[in-house]
Amino acid sequence: MRPGEVDGKDYYFESKDQFLKMIERDELLEYALVYGDYKGIPKKQIREYMGKGCDIVLRVDIQGAETLRRILRNSAEFVFLVVENELALVERADSRDELLVRIAMAREEVKNVRNFDYVVVNVEGKLENAVKLVESIIDAEKARFGRGMLLFDLFCCQEVVLCIFVFFRRIVFYLFIYFVFIQSFVL
């Protein structure tokens, strides 16, 4: 946990043992080992917001994006969020070693930009512009022909990795450097 982060607000923090048990019990939509820390998305949390009819924003890395693409196939729109320049990564790193890792990973990840449907540049100090652009993408995808609301109860069908939807409205997955917009998902 970084200074200023609050359990239950910024993230939900679990012990390594508890996290591994969550993996074993198939309680996570997606998970990965990132910079030495386990990170994942609890299905239960997604279910709660889906039940309220909310669009959902989730943070994952490129590995998570690839996992979600395999799960969702053509049912998602992917948005690549990239920093304006590498200097923005300097402020996010806690140490020189972490900075070098982040820059190397960012350079590697940007090679995957062609796997995404949209690209949004997050200009330093202009986060609100990136947010508005992503909101516009979401609105446009919601209005796209053939993207009507679908009803699913995937948990009744079977426990699959995605099995999150009590009913299916639009979902937005916020990725650490990417966004995934789920349109429809059919088993």
Short mmCIF file of N, CA and C in Angstrom, two decimals, residues 12-112:
data_model
loop_
_atom_site.label_atom_id
_atom_site.label_comp_id
_atom_site.label_asym_id
_atom_site.label_seq_id
_atom_site.Cartn_x
_atom_site.Cartn_y
_atom_site.Cartn_z
N TYR A 12 -8.70 -2.72 -2.78
CA TYR A 12 -8.96 -3.65 -1.67
C TYR A 12 -7.68 -4.44 -1.50
N PHE A 13 -7.08 -4.34 -0.34
CA PHE A 13 -5.80 -4.99 -0.10
C PHE A 13 -6.02 -6.31 0.61
N GLU A 14 -5.38 -7.36 0.10
CA GLU A 14 -5.47 -8.70 0.68
C GLU A 14 -4.05 -9.21 0.91
N SER A 15 -3.90 -10.11 1.86
CA SER A 15 -2.61 -10.75 2.05
C SER A 15 -2.33 -11.65 0.85
N LYS A 16 -1.08 -12.01 0.66
CA LYS A 16 -0.72 -12.90 -0.45
C LYS A 16 -1.46 -14.22 -0.32
N ASP A 17 -1.52 -14.77 0.90
CA ASP A 17 -2.23 -16.04 1.11
C ASP A 17 -3.70 -15.93 0.76
N GLN A 18 -4.34 -14.84 1.19
CA GLN A 18 -5.76 -14.64 0.89
C GLN A 18 -5.97 -14.49 -0.61
N PHE A 19 -5.07 -13.75 -1.28
CA PHE A 19 -5.18 -13.56 -2.72
C PHE A 19 -5.06 -14.90 -3.45
N LEU A 20 -4.11 -15.72 -3.04
CA LEU A 20 -3.93 -17.03 -3.67
C LEU A 20 -5.16 -17.92 -3.45
N LYS A 21 -5.79 -17.79 -2.29
CA LYS A 21 -7.04 -18.53 -2.04
C LYS A 21 -8.15 -18.04 -2.96
N MET A 22 -8.19 -16.73 -3.21
CA MET A 22 -9.20 -16.17 -4.12
C MET A 22 -9.00 -16.73 -5.53
N ILE A 23 -7.75 -16.87 -5.94
CA ILE A 23 -7.46 -17.47 -7.25
C ILE A 23 -7.95 -18.91 -7.27
N GLU A 24 -7.61 -19.64 -6.24
CA GLU A 24 -7.99 -21.06 -6.14
C GLU A 24 -9.50 -21.24 -6.19
N ARG A 25 -10.25 -20.32 -5.55
CA ARG A 25 -11.71 -20.41 -5.51
C ARG A 25 -12.37 -19.76 -6.74
N ASP A 26 -11.55 -19.32 -7.71
CA ASP A 26 -12.05 -18.70 -8.94
C ASP A 26 -12.92 -17.48 -8.65
N GLU A 27 -12.46 -16.65 -7.72
CA GLU A 27 -13.20 -15.46 -7.32
C GLU A 27 -12.75 -14.21 -8.06
N LEU A 28 -11.77 -14.35 -8.96
CA LEU A 28 -11.24 -13.18 -9.66
C LEU A 28 -11.56 -13.25 -11.15
N LEU A 29 -11.98 -12.13 -11.68
CA LEU A 29 -12.22 -12.02 -13.12
C LEU A 29 -10.90 -12.14 -13.87
N GLU A 30 -9.90 -11.44 -13.36
CA GLU A 30 -8.59 -11.39 -13.99
C GLU A 30 -7.60 -11.08 -12.88
N TYR A 31 -6.40 -11.60 -13.01
CA TYR A 31 -5.36 -11.30 -12.02
C TYR A 31 -3.99 -11.43 -12.68
N ALA A 32 -2.99 -10.79 -12.06
CA ALA A 32 -1.64 -10.86 -12.60
C ALA A 32 -0.66 -10.48 -11.50
N LEU A 33 0.58 -10.84 -11.72
CA LEU A 33 1.68 -10.41 -10.86
C LEU A 33 2.30 -9.20 -11.56
N VAL A 34 2.17 -8.02 -10.94
CA VAL A 34 2.61 -6.77 -11.56
C VAL A 34 3.62 -6.09 -10.65
N TYR A 35 4.83 -5.87 -11.17
CA TYR A 35 5.89 -5.23 -10.38
C TYR A 35 6.06 -5.91 -9.03
N GLY A 36 5.92 -7.23 -8.99
CA GLY A 36 6.11 -7.98 -7.76
C GLY A 36 4.90 -8.06 -6.85
N ASP A 37 3.80 -7.42 -7.22
CA ASP A 37 2.58 -7.44 -6.42
C ASP A 37 1.48 -8.15 -7.19
N TYR A 38 0.68 -8.94 -6.48
CA TYR A 38 -0.50 -9.55 -7.09
C TYR A 38 -1.60 -8.51 -7.18
N LYS A 39 -2.22 -8.42 -8.34
CA LYS A 39 -3.34 -7.50 -8.54
C LYS A 39 -4.44 -8.27 -9.26
N GLY A 40 -5.68 -8.00 -8.89
CA GLY A 40 -6.78 -8.71 -9.53
C GLY A 40 -8.09 -7.99 -9.36
N ILE A 41 -9.09 -8.50 -10.06
CA ILE A 41 -10.42 -7.91 -10.07
C ILE A 41 -11.41 -8.92 -9.50
N PRO A 42 -11.93 -8.67 -8.29
CA PRO A 42 -12.90 -9.60 -7.69
C PRO A 42 -14.22 -9.60 -8.45
N LYS A 43 -14.71 -10.79 -8.78
CA LYS A 43 -15.99 -10.91 -9.47
C LYS A 43 -17.13 -10.35 -8.64
N LYS A 44 -17.08 -10.57 -7.33
CA LYS A 44 -18.15 -10.12 -6.44
C LYS A 44 -18.35 -8.60 -6.54
N GLN A 45 -17.28 -7.87 -6.57
CA GLN A 45 -17.35 -6.41 -6.67
C GLN A 45 -18.01 -5.99 -7.98
N ILE A 46 -17.67 -6.67 -9.06
CA ILE A 46 -18.26 -6.35 -10.36
C ILE A 46 -19.75 -6.66 -10.35
N ARG A 47 -20.11 -7.81 -9.79
CA ARG A 47 -21.53 -8.19 -9.71
C ARG A 47 -22.36 -7.11 -9.02
N GLU A 48 -21.83 -6.58 -7.91
CA GLU A 48 -22.57 -5.57 -7.15
C GLU A 48 -22.87 -4.35 -8.00
N TYR A 49 -21.88 -3.86 -8.73
CA TYR A 49 -22.10 -2.68 -9.55
C TYR A 49 -22.95 -2.98 -10.78
N MET A 50 -22.79 -4.17 -11.34
CA MET A 50 -23.63 -4.56 -12.47
C MET A 50 -25.09 -4.61 -12.04
N GLY A 51 -25.33 -5.11 -10.84
CA GLY A 51 -26.69 -5.18 -10.31
C GLY A 51 -27.33 -3.81 -10.19
N LYS A 52 -26.50 -2.79 -10.06
CA LYS A 52 -27.00 -1.41 -9.97
C LYS A 52 -27.12 -0.76 -11.36
N GLY A 53 -26.71 -1.49 -12.39
CA GLY A 53 -26.79 -0.96 -13.75
C GLY A 53 -25.69 0.03 -14.08
N CYS A 54 -24.58 -0.06 -13.37
CA CYS A 54 -23.48 0.90 -13.56
C CYS A 54 -22.54 0.48 -14.69
N ASP A 55 -21.95 1.46 -15.32
CA ASP A 55 -20.79 1.20 -16.16
C ASP A 55 -19.65 0.99 -15.18
N ILE A 56 -18.77 0.06 -15.45
CA ILE A 56 -17.74 -0.31 -14.50
C ILE A 56 -16.36 0.00 -15.07
N VAL A 57 -15.53 0.62 -14.26
CA VAL A 57 -14.18 0.97 -14.67
C VAL A 57 -13.21 0.13 -13.84
N LEU A 58 -12.37 -0.62 -14.51
CA LEU A 58 -11.41 -1.49 -13.84
C LEU A 58 -10.00 -1.19 -14.32
N ARG A 59 -9.03 -1.36 -13.44
CA ARG A 59 -7.63 -1.12 -13.77
C ARG A 59 -6.90 -2.44 -13.97
N VAL A 60 -6.36 -2.64 -15.18
CA VAL A 60 -5.52 -3.81 -15.45
C VAL A 60 -4.37 -3.40 -16.36
N ASP A 61 -3.41 -4.27 -16.53
CA ASP A 61 -2.28 -3.99 -17.40
C ASP A 61 -2.46 -4.67 -18.76
N ILE A 62 -1.40 -4.66 -19.57
CA ILE A 62 -1.49 -5.24 -20.91
C ILE A 62 -1.82 -6.73 -20.85
N GLN A 63 -1.25 -7.41 -19.87
CA GLN A 63 -1.54 -8.84 -19.69
C GLN A 63 -3.03 -9.03 -19.41
N GLY A 64 -3.60 -8.17 -18.58
CA GLY A 64 -5.04 -8.23 -18.29
C GLY A 64 -5.86 -7.94 -19.53
N ALA A 65 -5.40 -6.99 -20.33
CA ALA A 65 -6.12 -6.67 -21.57
C ALA A 65 -6.15 -7.88 -22.50
N GLU A 66 -5.03 -8.57 -22.60
CA GLU A 66 -4.97 -9.76 -23.45
C GLU A 66 -5.89 -10.85 -22.93
N THR A 67 -5.90 -11.02 -21.61
CA THR A 67 -6.79 -12.01 -21.00
C THR A 67 -8.24 -11.67 -21.29
N LEU A 68 -8.61 -10.41 -21.09
CA LEU A 68 -9.99 -9.99 -21.33
C LEU A 68 -10.36 -10.12 -22.80
N ARG A 69 -9.43 -9.85 -23.70
CA ARG A 69 -9.72 -10.01 -25.13
C ARG A 69 -10.01 -11.48 -25.45
N ARG A 70 -9.25 -12.39 -24.85
CA ARG A 70 -9.51 -13.83 -25.07
C ARG A 70 -10.89 -14.21 -24.53
N ILE A 71 -11.24 -13.69 -23.37
CA ILE A 71 -12.52 -14.02 -22.75
C ILE A 71 -13.67 -13.41 -23.53
N LEU A 72 -13.53 -12.14 -23.88
CA LEU A 72 -14.64 -11.39 -24.47
C LEU A 72 -14.71 -11.48 -25.99
N ARG A 73 -13.62 -11.94 -26.59
CA ARG A 73 -13.54 -12.04 -28.04
C ARG A 73 -13.94 -10.71 -28.70
N ASN A 74 -14.93 -10.72 -29.56
CA ASN A 74 -15.35 -9.50 -30.28
C ASN A 74 -16.39 -8.71 -29.52
N SER A 75 -16.57 -8.99 -28.25
CA SER A 75 -17.60 -8.33 -27.46
C SER A 75 -17.09 -7.10 -26.74
N ALA A 76 -15.91 -6.66 -27.05
CA ALA A 76 -15.33 -5.52 -26.33
C ALA A 76 -14.62 -4.58 -27.28
N GLU A 77 -14.63 -3.34 -26.92
CA GLU A 77 -13.85 -2.32 -27.61
C GLU A 77 -12.70 -1.97 -26.67
N PHE A 78 -11.49 -1.92 -27.18
CA PHE A 78 -10.32 -1.67 -26.36
C PHE A 78 -9.76 -0.28 -26.67
N VAL A 79 -9.47 0.47 -25.62
CA VAL A 79 -8.90 1.81 -25.77
C VAL A 79 -7.55 1.83 -25.08
N PHE A 80 -6.54 2.20 -25.83
CA PHE A 80 -5.17 2.28 -25.32
C PHE A 80 -4.94 3.69 -24.80
N LEU A 81 -4.65 3.82 -23.53
CA LEU A 81 -4.36 5.11 -22.92
C LEU A 81 -2.86 5.22 -22.75
N VAL A 82 -2.29 6.23 -23.35
CA VAL A 82 -0.84 6.39 -23.33
C VAL A 82 -0.49 7.77 -22.79
N VAL A 83 0.62 7.85 -22.05
CA VAL A 83 1.09 9.14 -21.55
C VAL A 83 1.68 9.92 -22.72
N GLU A 84 1.67 11.23 -22.57
CA GLU A 84 2.18 12.10 -23.63
C GLU A 84 3.67 11.84 -23.89
N ASN A 85 4.43 11.67 -22.83
CA ASN A 85 5.86 11.37 -22.97
C ASN A 85 6.35 10.62 -21.74
N GLU A 86 7.54 10.09 -21.83
CA GLU A 86 8.08 9.27 -20.75
C GLU A 86 8.32 10.05 -19.46
N LEU A 87 8.44 11.37 -19.55
CA LEU A 87 8.66 12.16 -18.34
C LEU A 87 7.51 12.01 -17.35
N ALA A 88 6.31 11.77 -17.86
CA ALA A 88 5.16 11.57 -16.97
C ALA A 88 5.34 10.32 -16.12
N LEU A 89 6.10 9.35 -16.60
CA LEU A 89 6.33 8.13 -15.83
C LEU A 89 7.27 8.37 -14.65
N VAL A 90 8.11 9.41 -14.74
CA VAL A 90 9.07 9.71 -13.68
C VAL A 90 8.34 9.98 -12.37
N GLU A 91 7.27 10.76 -12.43
CA GLU A 91 6.53 11.13 -11.22
C GLU A 91 5.82 9.94 -10.59
N ARG A 92 5.55 8.92 -11.36
CA ARG A 92 4.79 7.76 -10.87
C ARG A 92 5.68 6.71 -10.22
N ALA A 93 6.97 6.81 -10.41
CA ALA A 93 7.89 5.80 -9.90
C ALA A 93 8.36 6.15 -8.49
N ASP A 94 8.48 5.13 -7.66
CA ASP A 94 8.95 5.32 -6.29
C ASP A 94 10.47 5.27 -6.18
N SER A 95 11.13 4.66 -7.17
CA SER A 95 12.59 4.54 -7.14
C SER A 95 13.12 4.56 -8.57
N ARG A 96 14.44 4.71 -8.68
CA ARG A 96 15.08 4.71 -9.99
C ARG A 96 14.87 3.37 -10.69
N ASP A 97 15.01 2.28 -9.94
CA ASP A 97 14.81 0.95 -10.52
C ASP A 97 13.39 0.78 -11.04
N GLU A 98 12.42 1.24 -10.24
CA GLU A 98 11.02 1.14 -10.68
C GLU A 98 10.79 1.98 -11.92
N LEU A 99 11.42 3.15 -11.98
CA LEU A 99 11.30 4.02 -13.15
C LEU A 99 11.81 3.31 -14.40
N LEU A 100 12.98 2.68 -14.29
CA LEU A 100 13.54 1.98 -15.45
C LEU A 100 12.63 0.84 -15.90
N VAL A 101 12.06 0.12 -14.94
CA VAL A 101 11.13 -0.96 -15.28
C VAL A 101 9.89 -0.40 -15.96
N ARG A 102 9.34 0.69 -15.42
CA ARG A 102 8.12 1.28 -16.00
C ARG A 102 8.37 1.77 -17.42
N ILE A 103 9.49 2.43 -17.64
CA ILE A 103 9.79 2.94 -18.99
C ILE A 103 9.98 1.77 -19.96
N ALA A 104 10.71 0.75 -19.55
CA ALA A 104 10.92 -0.42 -20.42
C ALA A 104 9.59 -1.09 -20.74
N MET A 105 8.74 -1.23 -19.72
CA MET A 105 7.44 -1.87 -19.95
C MET A 105 6.56 -1.00 -20.84
N ALA A 106 6.56 0.31 -20.63
CA ALA A 106 5.75 1.20 -21.46
C ALA A 106 6.18 1.12 -22.92
N ARG A 107 7.49 1.08 -23.15
CA ARG A 107 8.00 0.96 -24.52
C ARG A 107 7.57 -0.36 -25.15
N GLU A 108 7.59 -1.42 -24.37
CA GLU A 108 7.18 -2.74 -24.87
C GLU A 108 5.67 -2.77 -25.12
N GLU A 109 4.90 -2.20 -24.19
CA GLU A 109 3.44 -2.24 -24.30
C GLU A 109 2.92 -1.43 -25.47
N VAL A 110 3.58 -0.32 -25.78
CA VAL A 110 3.11 0.52 -26.88
C VAL A 110 3.21 -0.22 -28.21
N LYS A 111 4.01 -1.26 -28.27
CA LYS A 111 4.08 -2.08 -29.48
C LYS A 111 2.76 -2.79 -29.76
N ASN A 112 1.91 -2.90 -28.75
CA ASN A 112 0.62 -3.58 -28.89
C ASN A 112 -0.52 -2.65 -29.27
#
